[in-house]
PDB file of C-alpha atoms in Angstrom:
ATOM      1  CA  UNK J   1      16.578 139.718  -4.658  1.00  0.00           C
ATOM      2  CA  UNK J   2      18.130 136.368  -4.929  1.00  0.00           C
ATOM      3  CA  UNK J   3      18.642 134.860  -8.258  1.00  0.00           C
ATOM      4  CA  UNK J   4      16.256 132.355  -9.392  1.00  0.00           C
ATOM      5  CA  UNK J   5      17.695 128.819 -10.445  1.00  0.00           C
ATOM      6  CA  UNK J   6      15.308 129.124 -14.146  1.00  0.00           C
ATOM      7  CA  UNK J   7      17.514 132.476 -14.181  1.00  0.00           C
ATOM      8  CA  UNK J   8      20.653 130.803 -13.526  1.00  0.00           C
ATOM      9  CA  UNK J   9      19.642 127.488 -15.941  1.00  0.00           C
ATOM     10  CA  UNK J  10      18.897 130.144 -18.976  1.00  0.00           C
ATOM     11  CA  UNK J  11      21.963 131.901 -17.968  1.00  0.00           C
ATOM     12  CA  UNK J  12      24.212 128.619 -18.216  1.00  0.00           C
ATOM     13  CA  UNK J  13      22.579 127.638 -21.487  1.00  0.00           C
ATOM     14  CA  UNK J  14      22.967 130.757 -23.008  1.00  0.00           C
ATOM     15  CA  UNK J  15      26.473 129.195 -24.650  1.00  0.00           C
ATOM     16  CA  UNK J  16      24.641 126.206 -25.703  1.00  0.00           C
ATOM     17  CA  UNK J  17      21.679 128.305 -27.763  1.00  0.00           C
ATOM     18  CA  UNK J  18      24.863 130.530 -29.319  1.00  0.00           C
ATOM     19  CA  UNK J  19      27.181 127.259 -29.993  1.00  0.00           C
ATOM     20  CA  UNK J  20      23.700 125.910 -31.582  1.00  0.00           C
ATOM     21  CA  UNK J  21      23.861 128.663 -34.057  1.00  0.00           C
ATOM     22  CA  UNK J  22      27.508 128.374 -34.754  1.00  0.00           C
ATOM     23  CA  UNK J  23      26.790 124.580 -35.548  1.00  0.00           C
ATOM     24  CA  UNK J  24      23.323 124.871 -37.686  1.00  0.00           C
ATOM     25  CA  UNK J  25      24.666 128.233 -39.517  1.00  0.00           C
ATOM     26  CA  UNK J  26      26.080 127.937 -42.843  1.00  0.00           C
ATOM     27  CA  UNK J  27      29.147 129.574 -42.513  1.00  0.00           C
ATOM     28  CA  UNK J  28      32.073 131.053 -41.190  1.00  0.00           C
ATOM     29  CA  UNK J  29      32.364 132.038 -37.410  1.00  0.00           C
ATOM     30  CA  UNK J  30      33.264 135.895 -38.802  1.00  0.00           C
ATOM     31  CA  UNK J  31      30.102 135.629 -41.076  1.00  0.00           C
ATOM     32  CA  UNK J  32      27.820 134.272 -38.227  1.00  0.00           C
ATOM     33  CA  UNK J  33      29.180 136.433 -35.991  1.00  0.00           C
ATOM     34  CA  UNK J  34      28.294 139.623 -37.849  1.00  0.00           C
ATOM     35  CA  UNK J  35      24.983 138.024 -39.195  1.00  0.00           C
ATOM     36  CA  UNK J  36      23.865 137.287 -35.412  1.00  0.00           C
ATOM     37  CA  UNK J  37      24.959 140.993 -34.654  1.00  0.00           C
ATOM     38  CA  UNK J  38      23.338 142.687 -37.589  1.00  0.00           C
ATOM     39  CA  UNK J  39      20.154 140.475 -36.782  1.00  0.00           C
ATOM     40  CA  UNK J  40      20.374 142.177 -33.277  1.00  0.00           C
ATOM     41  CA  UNK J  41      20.497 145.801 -34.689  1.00  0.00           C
ATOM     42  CA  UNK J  42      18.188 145.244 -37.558  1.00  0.00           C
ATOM     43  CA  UNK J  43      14.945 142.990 -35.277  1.00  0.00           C
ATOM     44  CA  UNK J  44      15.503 145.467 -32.360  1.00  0.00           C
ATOM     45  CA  UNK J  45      16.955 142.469 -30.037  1.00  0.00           C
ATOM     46  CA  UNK J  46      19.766 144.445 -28.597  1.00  0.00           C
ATOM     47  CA  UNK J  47      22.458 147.274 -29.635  1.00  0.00           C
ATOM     48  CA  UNK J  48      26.002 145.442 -29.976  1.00  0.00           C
ATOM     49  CA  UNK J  49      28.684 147.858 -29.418  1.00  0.00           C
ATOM     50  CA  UNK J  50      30.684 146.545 -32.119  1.00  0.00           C
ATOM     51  CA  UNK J  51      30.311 143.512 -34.333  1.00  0.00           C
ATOM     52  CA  UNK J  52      32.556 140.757 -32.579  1.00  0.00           C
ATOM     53  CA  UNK J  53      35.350 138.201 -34.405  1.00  0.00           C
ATOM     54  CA  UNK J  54      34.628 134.840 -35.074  1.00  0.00           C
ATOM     55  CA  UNK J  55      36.809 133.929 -31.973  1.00  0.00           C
ATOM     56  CA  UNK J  56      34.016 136.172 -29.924  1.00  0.00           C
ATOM     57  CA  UNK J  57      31.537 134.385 -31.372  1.00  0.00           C
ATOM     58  CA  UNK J  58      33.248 131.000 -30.370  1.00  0.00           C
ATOM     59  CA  UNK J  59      34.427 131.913 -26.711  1.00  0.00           C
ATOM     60  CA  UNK J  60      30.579 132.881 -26.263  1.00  0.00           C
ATOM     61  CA  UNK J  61      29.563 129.088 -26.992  1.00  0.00           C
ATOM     62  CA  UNK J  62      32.283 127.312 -25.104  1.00  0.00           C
ATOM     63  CA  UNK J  63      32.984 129.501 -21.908  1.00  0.00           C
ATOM     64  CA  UNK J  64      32.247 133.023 -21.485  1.00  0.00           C
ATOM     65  CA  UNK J  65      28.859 134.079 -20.918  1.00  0.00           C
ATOM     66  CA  UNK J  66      26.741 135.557 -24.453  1.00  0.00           C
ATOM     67  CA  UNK J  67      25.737 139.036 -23.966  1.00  0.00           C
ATOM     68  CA  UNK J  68      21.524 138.995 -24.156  1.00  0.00           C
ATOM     69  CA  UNK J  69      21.408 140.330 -27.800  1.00  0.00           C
ATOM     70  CA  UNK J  70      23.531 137.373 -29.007  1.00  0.00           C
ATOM     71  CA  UNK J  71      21.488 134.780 -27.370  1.00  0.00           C
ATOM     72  CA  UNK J  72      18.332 136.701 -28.305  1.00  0.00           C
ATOM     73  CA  UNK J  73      19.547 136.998 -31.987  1.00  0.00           C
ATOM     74  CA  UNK J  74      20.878 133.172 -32.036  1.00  0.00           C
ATOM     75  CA  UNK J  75      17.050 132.643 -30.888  1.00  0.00           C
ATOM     76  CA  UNK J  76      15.552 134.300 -33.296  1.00  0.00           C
ATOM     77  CA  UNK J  77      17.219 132.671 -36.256  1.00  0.00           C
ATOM     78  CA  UNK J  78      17.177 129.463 -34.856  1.00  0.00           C
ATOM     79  CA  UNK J  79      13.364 129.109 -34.991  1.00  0.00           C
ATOM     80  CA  UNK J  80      13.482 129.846 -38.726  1.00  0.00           C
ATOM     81  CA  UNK J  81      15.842 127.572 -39.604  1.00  0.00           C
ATOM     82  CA  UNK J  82      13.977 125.210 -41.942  1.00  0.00           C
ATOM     83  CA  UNK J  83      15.966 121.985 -40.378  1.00  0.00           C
ATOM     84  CA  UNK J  84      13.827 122.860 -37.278  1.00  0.00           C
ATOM     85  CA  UNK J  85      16.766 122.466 -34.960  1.00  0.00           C
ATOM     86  CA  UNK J  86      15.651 121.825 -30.852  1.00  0.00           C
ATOM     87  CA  UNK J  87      17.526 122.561 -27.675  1.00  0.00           C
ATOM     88  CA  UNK J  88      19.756 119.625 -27.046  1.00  0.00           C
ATOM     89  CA  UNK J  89      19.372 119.667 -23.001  1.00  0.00           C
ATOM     90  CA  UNK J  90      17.730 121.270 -20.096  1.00  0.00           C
ATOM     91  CA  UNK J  91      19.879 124.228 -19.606  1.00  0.00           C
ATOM     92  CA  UNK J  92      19.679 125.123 -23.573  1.00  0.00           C
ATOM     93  CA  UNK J  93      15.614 124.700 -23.399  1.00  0.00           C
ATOM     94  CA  UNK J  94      16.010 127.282 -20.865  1.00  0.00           C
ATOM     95  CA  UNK J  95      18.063 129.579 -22.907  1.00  0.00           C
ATOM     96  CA  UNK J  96      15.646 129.389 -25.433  1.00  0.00           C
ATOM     97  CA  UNK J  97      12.764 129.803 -23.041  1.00  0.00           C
ATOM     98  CA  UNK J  98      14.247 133.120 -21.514  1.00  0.00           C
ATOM     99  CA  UNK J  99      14.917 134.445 -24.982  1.00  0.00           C
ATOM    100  CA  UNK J 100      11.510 133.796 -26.289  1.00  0.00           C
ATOM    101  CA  UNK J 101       9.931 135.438 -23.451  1.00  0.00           C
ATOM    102  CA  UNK J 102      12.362 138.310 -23.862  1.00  0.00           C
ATOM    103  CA  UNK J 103      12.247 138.710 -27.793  1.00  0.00           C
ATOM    104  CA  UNK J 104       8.265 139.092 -27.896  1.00  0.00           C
ATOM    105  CA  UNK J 105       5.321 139.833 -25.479  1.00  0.00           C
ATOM    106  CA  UNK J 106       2.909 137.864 -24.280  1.00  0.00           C
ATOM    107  CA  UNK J 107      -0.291 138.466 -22.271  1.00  0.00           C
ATOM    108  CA  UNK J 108      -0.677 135.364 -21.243  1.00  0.00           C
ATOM    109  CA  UNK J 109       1.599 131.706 -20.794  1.00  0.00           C
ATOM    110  CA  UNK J 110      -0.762 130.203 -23.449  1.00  0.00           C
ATOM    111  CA  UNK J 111      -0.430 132.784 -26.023  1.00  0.00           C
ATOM    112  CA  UNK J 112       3.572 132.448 -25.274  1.00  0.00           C
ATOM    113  CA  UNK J 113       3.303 128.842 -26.360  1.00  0.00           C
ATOM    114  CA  UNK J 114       1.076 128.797 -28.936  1.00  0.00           C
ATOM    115  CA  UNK J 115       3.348 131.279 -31.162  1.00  0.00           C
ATOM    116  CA  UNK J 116       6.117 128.829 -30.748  1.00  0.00           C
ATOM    117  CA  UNK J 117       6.922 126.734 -34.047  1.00  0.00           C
ATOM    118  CA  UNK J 118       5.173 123.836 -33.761  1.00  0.00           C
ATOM    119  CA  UNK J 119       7.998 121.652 -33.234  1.00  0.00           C
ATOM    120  CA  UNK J 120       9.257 123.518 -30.134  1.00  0.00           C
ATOM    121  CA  UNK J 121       6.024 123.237 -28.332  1.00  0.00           C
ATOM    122  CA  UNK J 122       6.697 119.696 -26.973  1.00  0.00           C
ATOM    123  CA  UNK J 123      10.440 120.319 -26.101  1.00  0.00           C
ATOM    124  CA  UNK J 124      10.231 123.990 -24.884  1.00  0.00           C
ATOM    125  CA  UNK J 125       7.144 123.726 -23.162  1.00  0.00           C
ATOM    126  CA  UNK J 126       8.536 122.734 -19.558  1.00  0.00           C
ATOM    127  CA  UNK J 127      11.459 125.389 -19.841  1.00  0.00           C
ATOM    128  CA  UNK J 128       8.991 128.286 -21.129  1.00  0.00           C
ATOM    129  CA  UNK J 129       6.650 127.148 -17.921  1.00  0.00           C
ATOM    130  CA  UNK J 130       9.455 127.864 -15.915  1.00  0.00           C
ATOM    131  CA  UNK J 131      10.439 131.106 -17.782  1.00  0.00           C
ATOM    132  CA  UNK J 132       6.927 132.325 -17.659  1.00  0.00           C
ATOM    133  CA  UNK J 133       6.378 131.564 -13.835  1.00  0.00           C
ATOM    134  CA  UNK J 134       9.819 133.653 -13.422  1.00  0.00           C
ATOM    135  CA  UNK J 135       8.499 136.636 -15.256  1.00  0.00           C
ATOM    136  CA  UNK J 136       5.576 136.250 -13.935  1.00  0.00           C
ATOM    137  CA  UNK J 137       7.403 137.187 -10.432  1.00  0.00           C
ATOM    138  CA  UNK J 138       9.685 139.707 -11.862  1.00  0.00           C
ATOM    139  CA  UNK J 139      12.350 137.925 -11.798  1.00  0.00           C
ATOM    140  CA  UNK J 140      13.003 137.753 -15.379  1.00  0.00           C
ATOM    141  CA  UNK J 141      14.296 141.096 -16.342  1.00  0.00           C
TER     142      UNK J 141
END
């Protein structure tokens, strides 16, 4: 099956969502690094292998492609993040779209946006449209 172009969006903001973490999170790239892999391991996101550096952590939001529990985790913190942070672009509102999708389960597109924060509703609602029309066709897996 070909890939879909919300797949490859969410896939090309996936370093966006993690760099958004590194830049909201209150510490050092080691700290956030083992935070956003103990959040994987302890919210059932994803099973790192092994807790990566800092420098992991910062190739991941420049150029090399997240693994799905680190853009899951980043996800998941993000949205409780008092400052309310938002996607800065497109392919980052698709990151976060794919990873909201794939963190919880939702019967129906409605539901999906409704447990959003409030804040994300305007901004992620045209990304999680997309998302949600690519699950819906099994492409998002």
């Amino acid at each position: 099956m070909p890939e879909s172009p919300f797949y490859a969006k969410a896939m090309r903001g996936g370093p966006r969502l993690v760099g958004h973490w590194m830049f909201v999170g209150q510490a050092d790239p080691d700290r956030l690094a083992q935070i956003l892999a103990d959040t994987a391991r302890l919210a059932n996101l994803g099973e790192p292998d092994d807790t990566p550096s800092g420098a992991t952590l910062a190739a991941w939001s420049s150029d090399a492609q997240p693994p799905q529990w680190a853009m899951r985790s980043a996800l998941f913190l993000l949205v409780q993040i008092p400052s309310r942070p938002v996607p800065q672009d497109e392919l980052e509102a698709c990151a976060w779209a794919y990873c909201w999708l794939r963190n919880r389960s939702f019967e129906t597109f409605e539901q999906a946006r409704e447990a959003l924060p409030d804040h994300l509703h305007e901004p992620l609602t045209p990304a999680l449209e997309q998302a949600w029309a690519d699950q819906q066709s099994q492409r998002l897996i």
